[in-house]
Short mmCIF file of C-alpha atoms in Angstrom, two decimals:
data_model
loop_
_atom_site.label_atom_id
_atom_site.label_comp_id
_atom_site.label_asym_id
_atom_site.label_seq_id
_atom_site.Cartn_x
_atom_site.Cartn_y
_atom_site.Cartn_z
CA CYS Z 91 0.11 0.14 0.05
CA LYS Z 92 1.67 3.13 -0.79
CA ASN Z 93 0.24 6.01 1.23
CA LEU Z 94 -0.01 9.98 1.14
CA ILE Z 95 -0.50 10.96 4.96
CA VAL Z 96 -2.22 14.67 4.93
CA ILE Z 97 -1.13 16.45 8.26
CA CYS Z 98 -1.30 20.11 9.74
CA MET Z 99 1.78 21.75 9.57
CA ASP Z 100 1.82 22.16 13.57
CA PHE Z 101 5.24 21.62 14.60
CA ARG Z 102 4.41 19.94 18.05
CA PHE Z 103 3.44 16.61 16.19
CA GLN Z 104 5.71 16.25 13.64
CA SER Z 105 8.19 13.79 15.03
CA ALA Z 106 5.12 11.90 16.60
CA ILE Z 107 3.52 11.60 13.24
CA THR Z 108 6.63 10.32 11.72
CA ASP Z 109 7.11 7.70 14.35
CA TRP Z 110 3.54 6.57 13.96
CA ALA Z 111 3.91 6.41 10.34
CA GLU Z 112 6.91 4.10 10.59
CA ALA Z 113 5.20 2.07 13.14
CA GLN Z 114 2.13 1.37 10.77
CA GLY Z 115 4.75 0.01 8.27
CA TYR Z 116 4.88 3.21 6.08
CA THR Z 117 8.44 3.70 6.32
CA LYS Z 118 9.85 4.76 2.93
CA ASP Z 119 6.31 4.24 1.23
CA PHE Z 120 4.67 7.35 2.05
CA ASP Z 121 4.38 10.83 0.94
CA LEU Z 122 3.92 13.61 3.31
CA VAL Z 123 1.80 17.01 2.74
CA SER Z 124 1.68 19.43 5.66
CA LEU Z 125 -0.92 22.14 5.25
CA ALA Z 126 -2.46 24.08 8.04
CA GLY Z 127 -5.65 22.56 9.54
CA ALA Z 128 -4.88 19.29 7.08
CA GLN Z 129 -8.43 18.31 6.19
CA LYS Z 130 -9.59 21.77 6.60
CA SER Z 131 -7.28 22.98 3.78
CA ILE Z 132 -9.43 20.18 1.65
CA LEU Z 133 -12.61 22.03 2.36
CA ASP Z 134 -11.46 25.47 2.16
CA GLU Z 135 -11.96 27.35 -1.35
CA ASP Z 136 -8.61 29.26 -0.93
CA THR Z 137 -6.57 26.35 -0.24
CA GLN Z 138 -8.51 23.23 -1.89
CA ALA Z 139 -6.66 23.58 -5.41
CA THR Z 140 -3.28 23.22 -3.63
CA ALA Z 141 -4.35 20.36 -1.33
CA LEU Z 142 -5.90 18.50 -3.98
CA LYS Z 143 -2.97 18.93 -6.38
CA GLN Z 144 -0.83 17.18 -3.59
CA VAL Z 145 -3.16 14.33 -3.80
CA ASP Z 146 -3.11 14.29 -7.54
CA LEU Z 147 0.66 14.15 -7.69
CA SER Z 148 1.20 11.41 -5.00
CA VAL Z 149 -1.60 9.12 -7.13
CA GLU Z 150 0.05 9.96 -10.49
CA LEU Z 151 3.79 10.07 -9.53
CA HIS Z 152 3.74 7.57 -6.81
CA GLY Z 153 0.77 5.58 -7.31
CA SER Z 154 -0.67 6.31 -3.96
CA ASN Z 155 -3.72 4.32 -3.22
CA GLN Z 156 -4.46 5.37 0.25
CA VAL Z 157 -4.68 8.78 1.79
CA VAL Z 158 -4.31 9.17 5.71
CA LEU Z 159 -6.01 12.20 7.01
CA ILE Z 160 -4.54 13.31 10.52
CA ALA Z 161 -6.44 15.73 12.38
CA HIS Z 162 -5.35 16.93 15.75
CA GLN Z 163 -6.67 18.50 19.21
CA ASP Z 164 -6.23 22.02 19.27
CA CYS Z 165 -5.65 22.93 15.87
CA GLY Z 166 -4.76 26.50 15.39
CA ALA Z 167 -6.41 26.60 11.92
CA TYR Z 168 -9.79 25.98 13.62
CA GLY Z 169 -9.12 28.34 16.21
CA GLY Z 170 -7.75 25.85 18.71
CA SER Z 171 -9.67 23.90 21.41
CA ALA Z 172 -11.00 27.15 23.22
CA ILE Z 173 -13.38 27.91 20.46
CA PHE Z 174 -15.07 24.55 21.27
CA GLU Z 175 -17.51 23.89 24.26
CA ASN Z 176 -15.64 20.44 24.94
CA TRP Z 177 -13.59 17.62 23.65
CA GLU Z 178 -16.80 16.04 22.00
CA GLN Z 179 -17.82 19.01 19.90
CA GLU Z 180 -14.20 19.59 18.76
CA ARG Z 181 -13.80 15.65 17.93
CA ALA Z 182 -17.00 15.72 16.03
CA LYS Z 183 -15.97 18.74 13.97
CA TYR Z 184 -12.90 17.07 12.92
CA ILE Z 185 -14.48 13.88 12.03
CA THR Z 186 -17.34 15.72 10.04
CA ASP Z 187 -14.74 17.81 8.01
CA MET Z 188 -12.54 14.42 7.32
CA GLU Z 189 -15.88 12.78 6.04
CA SER Z 190 -16.59 15.85 3.91
CA ALA Z 191 -12.83 15.94 2.64
CA GLU Z 192 -13.02 12.08 1.70
CA VAL Z 193 -16.07 12.95 -0.49
CA ILE Z 194 -14.14 15.37 -2.29
CA ILE Z 195 -10.88 13.42 -2.67
CA LYS Z 196 -13.06 10.33 -3.86
CA GLU Z 197 -14.82 12.60 -6.42
CA LYS Z 198 -11.43 12.88 -8.02
CA HIS Z 199 -9.97 9.40 -7.05
CA PRO Z 200 -13.02 6.89 -6.56
CA ASP Z 201 -10.22 4.22 -6.05
CA LEU Z 202 -8.22 5.84 -3.25
CA ASN Z 203 -9.03 4.46 0.11
CA VAL Z 204 -9.10 7.10 2.88
CA LYS Z 205 -8.40 6.60 6.36
CA LYS Z 206 -9.10 8.99 9.27
CA MET Z 207 -7.21 9.59 12.20
CA ILE Z 208 -7.34 11.77 15.24
CA LEU Z 209 -4.46 13.04 17.32
CA THR Z 210 -4.90 13.82 20.78
CA PHE Z 211 -2.20 14.86 23.44
CA ASP Z 212 -1.53 15.79 27.01
CA ASP Z 213 1.73 16.57 28.96
CA ASP Z 214 3.30 13.46 28.62
CA ASN Z 215 1.38 11.16 26.04
CA ILE Z 216 0.50 11.61 22.21
CA SER Z 217 -2.05 9.27 20.79
CA PHE Z 218 -3.55 8.10 17.46
CA GLU Z 219 -7.22 7.31 17.13
CA GLU Z 220 -8.80 5.98 13.68
CA VAL Z 221 -12.20 7.02 13.17
#
């Protein structure tokens, strides 16, 4: 499986995401796109063309057959956790946006598998949840 991983540009998680990808067996077999808000960049009309061009190139040049969208807690592109009433509301927004991004991706590339992940963190731990 060749993968394209779409992540937020947030510096706090770059190493953790690379470690996670390697633990999934994606070592030397994934393209990495880093755009503010990750899935949000696919939905936003100002950034959508750029985001989708990266998907196109990954499919065309590297034969990617899976896109992994990784949203993260406290994403600044959304305004951070402070704009949500609680984690459940924040999590629901990320899931809804990833589902919408999946629809847009599949309109162009119907055979691509789209995997949706949420990264959460506290002072000592970063974890990944597939949704």
